[in-house]
Coordinates of C-alpha atoms and ligand atoms in Angstrom, one line a residue:
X1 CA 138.6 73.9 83.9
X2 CA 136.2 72.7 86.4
X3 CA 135.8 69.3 87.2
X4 CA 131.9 69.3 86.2
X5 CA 132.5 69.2 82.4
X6 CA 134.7 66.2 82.8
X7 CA 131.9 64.4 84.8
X8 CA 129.1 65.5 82.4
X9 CA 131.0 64.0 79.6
X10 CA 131.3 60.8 81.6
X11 CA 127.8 60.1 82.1
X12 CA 127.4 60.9 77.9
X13 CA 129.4 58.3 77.3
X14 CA 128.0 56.2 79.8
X15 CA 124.5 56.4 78.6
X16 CA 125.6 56.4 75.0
X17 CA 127.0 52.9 75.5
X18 CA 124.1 51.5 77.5
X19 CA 122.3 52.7 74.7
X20 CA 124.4 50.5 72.3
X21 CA 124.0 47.9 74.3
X22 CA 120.0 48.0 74.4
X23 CA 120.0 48.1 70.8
X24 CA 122.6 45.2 70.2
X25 CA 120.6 42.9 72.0
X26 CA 117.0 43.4 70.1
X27 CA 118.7 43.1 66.5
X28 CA 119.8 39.9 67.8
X29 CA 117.0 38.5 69.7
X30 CA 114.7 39.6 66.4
X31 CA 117.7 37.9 63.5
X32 CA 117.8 34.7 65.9
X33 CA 114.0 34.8 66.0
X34 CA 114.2 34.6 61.9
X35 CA 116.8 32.4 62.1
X36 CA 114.6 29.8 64.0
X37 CA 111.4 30.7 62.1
X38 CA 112.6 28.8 59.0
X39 CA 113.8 25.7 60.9
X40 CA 110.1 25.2 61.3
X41 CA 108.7 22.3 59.4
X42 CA 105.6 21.0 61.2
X43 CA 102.4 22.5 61.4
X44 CA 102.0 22.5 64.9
X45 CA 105.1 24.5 64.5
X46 CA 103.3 26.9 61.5
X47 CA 100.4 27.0 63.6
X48 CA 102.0 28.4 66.9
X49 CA 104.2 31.0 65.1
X50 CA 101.5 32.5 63.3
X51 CA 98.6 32.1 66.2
X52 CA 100.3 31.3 69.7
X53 CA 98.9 28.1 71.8
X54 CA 96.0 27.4 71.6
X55 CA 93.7 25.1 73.3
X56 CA 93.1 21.2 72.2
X57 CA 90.1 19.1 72.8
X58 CA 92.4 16.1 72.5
X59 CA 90.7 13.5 74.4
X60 CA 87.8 13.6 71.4
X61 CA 87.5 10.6 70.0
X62 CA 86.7 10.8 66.1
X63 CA 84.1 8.6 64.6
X64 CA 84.7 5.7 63.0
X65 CA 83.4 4.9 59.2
X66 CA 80.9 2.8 59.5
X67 CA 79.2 0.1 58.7
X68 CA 77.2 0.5 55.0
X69 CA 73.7 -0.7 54.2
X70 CA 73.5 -3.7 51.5
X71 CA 73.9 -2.3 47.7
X72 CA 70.1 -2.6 46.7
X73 CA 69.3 0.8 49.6
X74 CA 69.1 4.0 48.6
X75 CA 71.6 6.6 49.0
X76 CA 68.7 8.6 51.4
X77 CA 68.3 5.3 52.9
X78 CA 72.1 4.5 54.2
X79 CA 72.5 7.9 55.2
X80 CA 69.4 7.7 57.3
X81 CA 70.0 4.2 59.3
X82 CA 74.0 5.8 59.4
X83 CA 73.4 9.1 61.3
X84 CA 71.8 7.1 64.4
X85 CA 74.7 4.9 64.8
X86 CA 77.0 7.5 64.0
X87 CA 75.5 9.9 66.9
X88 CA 75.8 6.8 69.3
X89 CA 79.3 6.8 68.8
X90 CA 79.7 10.7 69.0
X91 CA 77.1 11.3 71.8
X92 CA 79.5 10.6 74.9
X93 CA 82.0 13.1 73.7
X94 CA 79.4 15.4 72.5
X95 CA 77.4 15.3 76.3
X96 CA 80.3 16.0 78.4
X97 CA 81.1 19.0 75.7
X98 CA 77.5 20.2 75.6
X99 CA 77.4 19.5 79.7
X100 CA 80.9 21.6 80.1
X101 CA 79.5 24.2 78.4
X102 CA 76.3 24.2 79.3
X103 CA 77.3 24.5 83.0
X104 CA 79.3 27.2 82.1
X105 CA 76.8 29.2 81.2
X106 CA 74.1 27.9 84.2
X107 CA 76.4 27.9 87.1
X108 CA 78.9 30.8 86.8
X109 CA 81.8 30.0 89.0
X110 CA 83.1 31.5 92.0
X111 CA 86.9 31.7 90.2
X112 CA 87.2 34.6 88.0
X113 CA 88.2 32.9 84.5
X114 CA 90.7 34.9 82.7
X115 CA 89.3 37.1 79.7
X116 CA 89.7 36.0 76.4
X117 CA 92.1 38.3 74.3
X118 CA 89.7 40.6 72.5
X119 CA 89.3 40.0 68.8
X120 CA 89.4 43.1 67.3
X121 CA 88.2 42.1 64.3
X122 CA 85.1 40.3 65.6
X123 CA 84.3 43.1 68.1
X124 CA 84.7 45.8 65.6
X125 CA 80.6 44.3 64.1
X126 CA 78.6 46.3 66.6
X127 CA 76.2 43.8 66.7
X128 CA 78.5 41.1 68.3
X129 CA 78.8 41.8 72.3
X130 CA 81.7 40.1 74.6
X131 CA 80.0 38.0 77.1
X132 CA 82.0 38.0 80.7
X133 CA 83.6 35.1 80.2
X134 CA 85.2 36.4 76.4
X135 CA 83.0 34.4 74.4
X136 CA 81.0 36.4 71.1
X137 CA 77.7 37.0 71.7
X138 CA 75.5 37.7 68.5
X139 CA 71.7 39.2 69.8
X140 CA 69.4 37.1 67.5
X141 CA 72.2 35.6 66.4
X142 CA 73.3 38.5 64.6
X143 CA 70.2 38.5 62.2
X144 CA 69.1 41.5 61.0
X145 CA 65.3 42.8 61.8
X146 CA 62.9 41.5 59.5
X147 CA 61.8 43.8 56.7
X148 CA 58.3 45.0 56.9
X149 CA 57.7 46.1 53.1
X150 CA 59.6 44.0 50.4
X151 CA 61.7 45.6 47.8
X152 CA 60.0 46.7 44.8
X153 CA 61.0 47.2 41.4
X154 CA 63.4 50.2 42.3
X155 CA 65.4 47.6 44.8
X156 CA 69.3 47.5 44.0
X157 CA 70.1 44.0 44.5
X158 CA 73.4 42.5 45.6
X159 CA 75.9 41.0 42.8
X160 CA 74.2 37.4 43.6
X161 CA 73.0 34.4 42.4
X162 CA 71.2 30.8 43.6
X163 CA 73.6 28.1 41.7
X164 CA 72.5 24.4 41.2
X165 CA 74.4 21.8 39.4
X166 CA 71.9 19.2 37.9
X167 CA 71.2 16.5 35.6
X168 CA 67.8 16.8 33.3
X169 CA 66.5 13.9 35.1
X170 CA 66.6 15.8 38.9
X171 CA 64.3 18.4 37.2
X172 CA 61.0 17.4 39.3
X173 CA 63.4 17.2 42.5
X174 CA 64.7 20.8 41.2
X175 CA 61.3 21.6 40.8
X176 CA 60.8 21.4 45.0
X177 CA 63.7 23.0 46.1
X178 CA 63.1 25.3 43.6
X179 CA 59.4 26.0 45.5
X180 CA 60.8 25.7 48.8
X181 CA 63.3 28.3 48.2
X182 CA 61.2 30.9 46.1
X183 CA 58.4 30.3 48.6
X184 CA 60.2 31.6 51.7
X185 CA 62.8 34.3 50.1
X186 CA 63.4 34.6 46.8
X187 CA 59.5 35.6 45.1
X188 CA 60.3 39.2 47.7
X189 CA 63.9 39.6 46.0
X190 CA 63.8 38.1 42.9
X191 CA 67.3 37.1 42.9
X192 CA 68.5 35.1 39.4
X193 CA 69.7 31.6 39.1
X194 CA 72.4 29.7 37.5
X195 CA 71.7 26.2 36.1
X196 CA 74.8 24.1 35.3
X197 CA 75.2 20.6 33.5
X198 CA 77.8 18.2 32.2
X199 CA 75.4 17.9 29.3
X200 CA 72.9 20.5 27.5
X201 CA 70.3 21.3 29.5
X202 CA 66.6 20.0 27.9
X203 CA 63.8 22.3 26.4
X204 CA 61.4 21.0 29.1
X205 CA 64.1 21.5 31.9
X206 CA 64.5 25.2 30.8
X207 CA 60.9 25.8 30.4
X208 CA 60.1 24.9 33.8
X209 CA 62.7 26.1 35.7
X210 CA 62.1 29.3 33.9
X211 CA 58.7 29.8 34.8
X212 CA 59.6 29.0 38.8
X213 CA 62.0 31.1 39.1
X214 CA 60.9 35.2 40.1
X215 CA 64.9 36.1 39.0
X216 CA 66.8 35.6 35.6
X217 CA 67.7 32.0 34.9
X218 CA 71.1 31.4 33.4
X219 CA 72.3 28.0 31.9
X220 CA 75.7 26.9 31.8
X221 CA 77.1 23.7 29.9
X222 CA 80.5 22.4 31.9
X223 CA 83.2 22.2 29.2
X224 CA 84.7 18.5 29.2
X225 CA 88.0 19.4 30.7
X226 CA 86.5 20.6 34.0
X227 CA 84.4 16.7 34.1
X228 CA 86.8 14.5 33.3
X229 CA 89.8 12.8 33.8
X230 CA 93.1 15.1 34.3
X231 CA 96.0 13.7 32.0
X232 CA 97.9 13.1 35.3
X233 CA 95.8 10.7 37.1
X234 CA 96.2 7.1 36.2
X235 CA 92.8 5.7 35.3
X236 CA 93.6 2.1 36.3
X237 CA 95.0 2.8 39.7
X238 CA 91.3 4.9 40.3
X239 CA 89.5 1.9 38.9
X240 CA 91.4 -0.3 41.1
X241 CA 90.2 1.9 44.0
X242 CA 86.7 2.4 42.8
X243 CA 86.6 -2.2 43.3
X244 CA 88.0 -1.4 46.4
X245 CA 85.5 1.2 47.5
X246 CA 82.6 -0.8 46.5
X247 CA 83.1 -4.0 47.9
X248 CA 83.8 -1.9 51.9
X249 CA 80.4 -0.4 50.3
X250 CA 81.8 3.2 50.9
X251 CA 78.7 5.4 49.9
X252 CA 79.5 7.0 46.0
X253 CA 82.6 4.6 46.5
X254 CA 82.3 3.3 43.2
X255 CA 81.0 5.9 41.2
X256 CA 83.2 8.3 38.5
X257 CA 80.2 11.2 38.2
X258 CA 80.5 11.4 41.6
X259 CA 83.9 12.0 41.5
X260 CA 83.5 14.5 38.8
X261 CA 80.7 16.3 40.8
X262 CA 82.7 16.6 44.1
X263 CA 86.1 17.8 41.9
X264 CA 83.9 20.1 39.9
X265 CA 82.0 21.7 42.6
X266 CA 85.8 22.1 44.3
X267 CA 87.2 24.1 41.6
X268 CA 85.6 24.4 38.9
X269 CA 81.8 25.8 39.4
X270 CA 83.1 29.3 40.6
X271 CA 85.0 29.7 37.4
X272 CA 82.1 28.8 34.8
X273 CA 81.8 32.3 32.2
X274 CA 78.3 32.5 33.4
X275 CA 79.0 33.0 37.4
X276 CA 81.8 35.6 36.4
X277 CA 79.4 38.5 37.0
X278 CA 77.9 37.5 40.1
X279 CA 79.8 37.9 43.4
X280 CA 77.8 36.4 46.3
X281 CA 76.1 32.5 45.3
X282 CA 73.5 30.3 47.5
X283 CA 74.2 26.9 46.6
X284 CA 70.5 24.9 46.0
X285 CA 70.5 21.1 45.5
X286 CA 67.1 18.9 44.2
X287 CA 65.2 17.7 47.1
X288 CA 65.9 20.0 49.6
X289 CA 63.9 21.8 51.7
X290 CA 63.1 25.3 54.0
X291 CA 61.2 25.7 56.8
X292 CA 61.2 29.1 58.0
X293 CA 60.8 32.0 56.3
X294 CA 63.7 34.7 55.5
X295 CA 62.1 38.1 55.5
X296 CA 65.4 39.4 54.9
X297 CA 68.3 39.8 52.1
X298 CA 70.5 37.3 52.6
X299 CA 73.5 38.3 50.3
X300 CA 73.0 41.9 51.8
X301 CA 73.8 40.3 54.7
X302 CA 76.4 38.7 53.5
X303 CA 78.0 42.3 51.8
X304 CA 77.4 44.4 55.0
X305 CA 79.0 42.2 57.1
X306 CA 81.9 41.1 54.8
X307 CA 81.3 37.4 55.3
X308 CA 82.6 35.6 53.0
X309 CA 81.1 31.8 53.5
X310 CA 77.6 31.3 55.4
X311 CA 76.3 27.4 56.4
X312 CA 73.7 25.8 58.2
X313 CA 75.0 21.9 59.1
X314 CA 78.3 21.1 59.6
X315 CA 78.9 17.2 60.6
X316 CA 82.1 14.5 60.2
X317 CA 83.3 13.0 57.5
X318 CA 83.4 9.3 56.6
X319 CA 87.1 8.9 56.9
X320 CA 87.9 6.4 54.1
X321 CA 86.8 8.9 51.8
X322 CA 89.7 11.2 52.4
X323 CA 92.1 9.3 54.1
X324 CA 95.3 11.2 52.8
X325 CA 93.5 14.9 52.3
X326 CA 95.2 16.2 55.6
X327 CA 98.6 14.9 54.5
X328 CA 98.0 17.1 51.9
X329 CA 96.6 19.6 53.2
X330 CA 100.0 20.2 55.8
X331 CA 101.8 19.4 52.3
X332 CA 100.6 22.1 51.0
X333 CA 101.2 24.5 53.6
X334 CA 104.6 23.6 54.3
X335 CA 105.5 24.1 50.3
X336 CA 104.4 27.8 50.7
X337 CA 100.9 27.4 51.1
X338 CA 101.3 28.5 55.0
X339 CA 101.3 32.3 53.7
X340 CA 97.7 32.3 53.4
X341 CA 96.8 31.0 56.7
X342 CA 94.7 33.8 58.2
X343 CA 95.1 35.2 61.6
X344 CA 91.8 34.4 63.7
X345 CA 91.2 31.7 61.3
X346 CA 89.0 28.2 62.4
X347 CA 91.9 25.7 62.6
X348 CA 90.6 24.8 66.0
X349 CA 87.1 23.9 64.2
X350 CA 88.7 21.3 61.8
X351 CA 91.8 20.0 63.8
X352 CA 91.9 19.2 67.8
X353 CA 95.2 19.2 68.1
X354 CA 96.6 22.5 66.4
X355 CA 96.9 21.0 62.8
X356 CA 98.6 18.1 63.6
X357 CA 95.8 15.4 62.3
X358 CA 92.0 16.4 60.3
X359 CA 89.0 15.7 62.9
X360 CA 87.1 15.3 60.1
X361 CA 84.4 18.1 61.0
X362 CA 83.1 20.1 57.9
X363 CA 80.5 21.8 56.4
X364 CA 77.7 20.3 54.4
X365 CA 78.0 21.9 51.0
X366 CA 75.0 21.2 49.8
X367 CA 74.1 24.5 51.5
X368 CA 76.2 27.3 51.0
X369 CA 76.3 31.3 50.6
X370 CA 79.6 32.5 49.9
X371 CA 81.3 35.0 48.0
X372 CA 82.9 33.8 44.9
X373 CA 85.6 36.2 45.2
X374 CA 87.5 33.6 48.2
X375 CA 87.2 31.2 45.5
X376 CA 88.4 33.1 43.0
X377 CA 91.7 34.7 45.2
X378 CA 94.9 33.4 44.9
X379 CA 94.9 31.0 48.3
X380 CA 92.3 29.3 47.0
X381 CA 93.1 28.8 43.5
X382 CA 96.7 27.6 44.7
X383 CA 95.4 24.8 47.4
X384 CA 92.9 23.4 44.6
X385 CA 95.7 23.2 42.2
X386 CA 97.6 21.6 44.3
X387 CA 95.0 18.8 45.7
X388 CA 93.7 18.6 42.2
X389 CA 97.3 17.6 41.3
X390 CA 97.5 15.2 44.5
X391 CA 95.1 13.2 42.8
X392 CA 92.7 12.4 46.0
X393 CA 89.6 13.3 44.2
X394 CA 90.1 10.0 41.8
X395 CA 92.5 8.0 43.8
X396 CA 90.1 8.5 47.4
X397 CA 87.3 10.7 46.8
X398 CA 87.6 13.7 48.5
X399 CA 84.5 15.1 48.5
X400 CA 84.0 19.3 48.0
X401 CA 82.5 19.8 51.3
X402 CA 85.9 19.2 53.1
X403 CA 88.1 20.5 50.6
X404 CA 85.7 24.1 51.1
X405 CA 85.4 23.5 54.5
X406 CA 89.0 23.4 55.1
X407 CA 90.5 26.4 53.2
X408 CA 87.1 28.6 54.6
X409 CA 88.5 27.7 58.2
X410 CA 92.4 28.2 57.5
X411 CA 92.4 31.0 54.9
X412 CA 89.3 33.2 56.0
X413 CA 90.0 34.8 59.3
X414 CA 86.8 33.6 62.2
X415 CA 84.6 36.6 61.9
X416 CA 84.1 36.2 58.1
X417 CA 82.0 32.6 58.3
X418 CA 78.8 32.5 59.5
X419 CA 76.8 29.7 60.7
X420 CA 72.8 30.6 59.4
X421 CA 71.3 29.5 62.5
X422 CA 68.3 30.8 61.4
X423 CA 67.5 28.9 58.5
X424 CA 65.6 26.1 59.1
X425 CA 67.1 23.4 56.3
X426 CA 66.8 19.9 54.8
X427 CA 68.9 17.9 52.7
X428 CA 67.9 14.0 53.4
X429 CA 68.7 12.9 55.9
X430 CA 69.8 15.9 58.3
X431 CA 67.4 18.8 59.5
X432 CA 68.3 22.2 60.5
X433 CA 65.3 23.7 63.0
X434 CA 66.4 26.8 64.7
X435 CA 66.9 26.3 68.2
X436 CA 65.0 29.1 69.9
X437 CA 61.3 28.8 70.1
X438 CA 61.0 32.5 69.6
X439 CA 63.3 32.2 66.3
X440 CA 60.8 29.4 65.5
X441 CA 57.2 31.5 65.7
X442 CA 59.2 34.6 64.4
X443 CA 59.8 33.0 61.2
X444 CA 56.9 30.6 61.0
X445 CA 58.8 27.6 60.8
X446 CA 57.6 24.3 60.1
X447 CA 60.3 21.7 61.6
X448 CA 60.3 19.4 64.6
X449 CA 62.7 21.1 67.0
X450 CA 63.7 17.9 68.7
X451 CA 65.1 16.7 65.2
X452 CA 67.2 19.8 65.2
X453 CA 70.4 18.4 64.2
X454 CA 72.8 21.2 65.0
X455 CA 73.5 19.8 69.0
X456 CA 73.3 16.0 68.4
X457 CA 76.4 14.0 68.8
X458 CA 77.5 13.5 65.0
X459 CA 77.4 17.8 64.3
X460 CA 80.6 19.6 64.1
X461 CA 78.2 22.9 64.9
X462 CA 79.2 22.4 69.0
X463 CA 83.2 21.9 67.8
X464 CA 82.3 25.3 65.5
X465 CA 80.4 27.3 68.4
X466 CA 83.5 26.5 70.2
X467 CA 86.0 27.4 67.9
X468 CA 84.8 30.4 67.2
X469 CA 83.8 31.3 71.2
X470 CA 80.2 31.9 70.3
X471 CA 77.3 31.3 72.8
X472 CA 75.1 28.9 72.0
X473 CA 71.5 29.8 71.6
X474 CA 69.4 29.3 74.6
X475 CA 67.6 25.7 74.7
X476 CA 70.4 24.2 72.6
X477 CA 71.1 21.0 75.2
X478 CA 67.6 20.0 75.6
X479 CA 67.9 19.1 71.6
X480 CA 71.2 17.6 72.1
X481 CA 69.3 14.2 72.4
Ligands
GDP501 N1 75.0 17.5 35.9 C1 75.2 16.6 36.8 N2 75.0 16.9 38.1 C2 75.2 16.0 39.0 C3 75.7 14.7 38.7 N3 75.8 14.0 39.8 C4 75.4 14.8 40.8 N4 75.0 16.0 40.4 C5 74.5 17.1 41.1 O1 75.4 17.4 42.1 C6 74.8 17.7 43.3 C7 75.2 16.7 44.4 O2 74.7 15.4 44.0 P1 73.8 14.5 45.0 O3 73.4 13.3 44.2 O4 72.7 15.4 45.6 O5 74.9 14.1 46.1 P2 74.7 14.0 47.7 O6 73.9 15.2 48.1 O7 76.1 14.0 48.2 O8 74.0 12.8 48.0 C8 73.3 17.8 43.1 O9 73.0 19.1 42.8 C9 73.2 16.9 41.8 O10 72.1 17.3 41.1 C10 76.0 14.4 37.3 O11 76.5 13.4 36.9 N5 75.8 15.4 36.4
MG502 MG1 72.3 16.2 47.4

């Protein structure tokens, strides 16, 4: 025998052992990783597993509540006379934001930045473009042309529905935001309308509302148990807090239907029989306004582009009001709740330091379009349990908009909430004017620009533009002031 046979066989064996070896080492690397995975406890620690580092805008300072207006003002009132002071305190952080950003875009600099990691998800909408610099780019903010000839009867509508909870006695409020909104979209899509109440809706209330409306109108009576005390909660200890509430003259401090309406509207209006057949819903509150048309189907919109929560202002929360929510909220995600954080989800938008404390940022309810189905899935239905259990909507009073706002931006994934810059909006006292002048005479709008709300120091819009690594719409600093 040659000696060649004996070598070959060597460098077999040889190769077959460093082969071993290879594959030794990853099965450990990838059991220790698990290992160390479930040591994990905080959610900073959740948060970089599932999403990597990210960057904080730490140094922001987070407003203050504030001071109230005597008893005898309106609610419209304090809320007016609050948002100015409120904006002082936010403007500094807010200008040298809006200034970073703004020279950005202006004065590209000579350093190549590194590119963003490319969000599949987002980039997959054709309509979104990378800018240079990694941010999302939406032409027209990704609104879709305007329709030329409205549907007629043939038109196949989406699965959708305007909802409005109300009293019989907001009727003639109704009444105008029922105008407003029939006025500039729904008389060309004739979309129907869900009424709900804690008590029987009137004759007169039905009879009007019917006759406004260009869809079906639908009225829903809330059953007891979904406005009213849960067994768990102990009424004494929220009475205690309601005294407490009142005399720091926290606004709805001291009320109990307000306290049903914000728990009701958190989990409870998507599961009324009568919304079961609708998927896609536009939230509509008495007294609210539109200013620009909408020449096109919103909730198509909504459906093409799989969104699954649309808003137009997005602003801080009074902090008294939920002052244990977050607790909670990492609570809930370290008792098996983290499972349903989504992968490009908005955690940056409603935390500035990786989920460690809230920043109070959400979206303002009053205005929503979403699909029903989020509500409805399994994440959601699990977190409401759980906060509902917690007792905050009683014992604080955790309003809906942060509870929505939160679970939209940890369980839905970036690229599936839009912000409807487009639609110009009112709900006292906060405007929404779309920031473009050509947006503005496109859709023959009828707001002030300069009281465009979205860039002034108390919005969260800036914290959700950069969040989400969109570009701002041209002009937007000059109604930062
Ligand atoms: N049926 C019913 N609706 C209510 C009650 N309180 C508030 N609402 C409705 O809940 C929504 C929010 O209330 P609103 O007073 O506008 O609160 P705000 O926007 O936070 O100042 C509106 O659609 C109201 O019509 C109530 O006691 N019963
Ligand atoms: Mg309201």
């Amino acid at each position: 025998m040659s000696r060649y046979p004996k070598l070959l066989r060597l460098v077999v064996l040889l190769t077959l052992l460093i082969l071993g070896l290879v594959y030794i080492s990853t099965y450990h690397r990838e059991y220790v990783n698990s290992i160390s995975d479930k040591s994990m406890n905080t959610i900073s620690d959740i948060y970089k597993q599932n999403f990597g580092e990210t960057t904080t805008e730490s140094e922001e300072q987070q407003p203050e509540v504030l001071e109230e207006k005597p008893e005898n003002a309106s609610n419209d009132e304090k809320k007016a006379e609050e948002a100015p002071k409120e904006q002082e305190q936010q403007s500094n952080e807010n200008e040298n934001e809006n200034k970073n950003q703004e020279q950005e875009q202006e004065q590209p600099s000579n350093q190549e930045e590194p590119k963003k990691e490319v969000d599949n998800a987002v980039t997959s909408n054709p309509q979104f473009k990378i800018t240079d610099n990694g941010d999302i780019d939406k032409p027209n903010n990704g609104i879709p042309p305007k329709l030329t000839t409205f549907p007629g009867a043939e038109y196949v509508r989406e699965n959708a529905t305007f909802v409005t909870l109300a009293r019989n006695s907001d009727l003639w409020e109704l009444v105008e935001s029922i105008n407003h909104v029939e006025d500039r979209f729904n008389r060309k899509f004739k979309y129907d309308w869900v009424f709900l109440n804690d008590k029987p809706f009137d004759e007169n209330f039905i009879k009007v509302t019917t006759n406004l409306v260009s869809g079906k109108t639908h009225y829903g009576l809330i059953p007891p148990e979904h406005w009213s005390f849960p067994d768990w909660i102990d009424k004494d200890r929220a009475a205690l807090v309601r005294e407490e509430m009142r005399a720091k003259k926290i606004i709805y401090g001291d009320s109990v239907p307000y306290r049903h309406m914000c728990r009701f509207e958190s989990g409870f209006f998507w599961r009324q029989p009568v919304m079961n057949q609708f998927k896609y819903y536009w939230r509509v509150e008495p007294g609210i306004k539109l200013y620009c048309d909408i020449d096109y189907d919103v909730f198509k919109y909504m459906a093409e582009n799989k969104l699954k929560y649309g808003f137009t202002i997005s602003l801080y929360e009074y902090r008294e009001t939920i002052a244990t929510l977050w607790d909670n909220v990492k609570k809930f995600l370290t008792e098996g709740g983290e499972k349903y954080l989504a992968k490009n989800n908005l955690m940056n938008y409603v935390s500035d330091n990786n989920g460690d404390d809230y920043n109070l940022c959400h979206f303002w309810s009053n205005f929503e379009i979403g699909d029903l189905d989020f509500w409805r899935g399994e994440a959601y239905r699990s977190f409401f349990k759980f906060l509902d259990q917690a007792g905050g909507f009683f014992y604080e009073r955790w309003g809906d908009a942060p509870v929505h706002s939160i679970a939209a931006s940890l369980f839905l994934n970036k690229n599936e909430i839009h912000h409807f810059e487009d639609i110009g909006y009112y709900h006292a006292p906060f405007h929404h004017c779309p920031t473009t002048e050509e947006m503005r005479t496109d859709r023959r709008c009828v707001c002030n620009p300069d009281e465009n709300f979205a860039w002034k120091g108390y919005s969260c819009t800036p914290k959700f533009y950069n969040a989400y690594g969109l570009t701002r719409p041209k002009g937007w600093s000059e109604q930062s002031e």
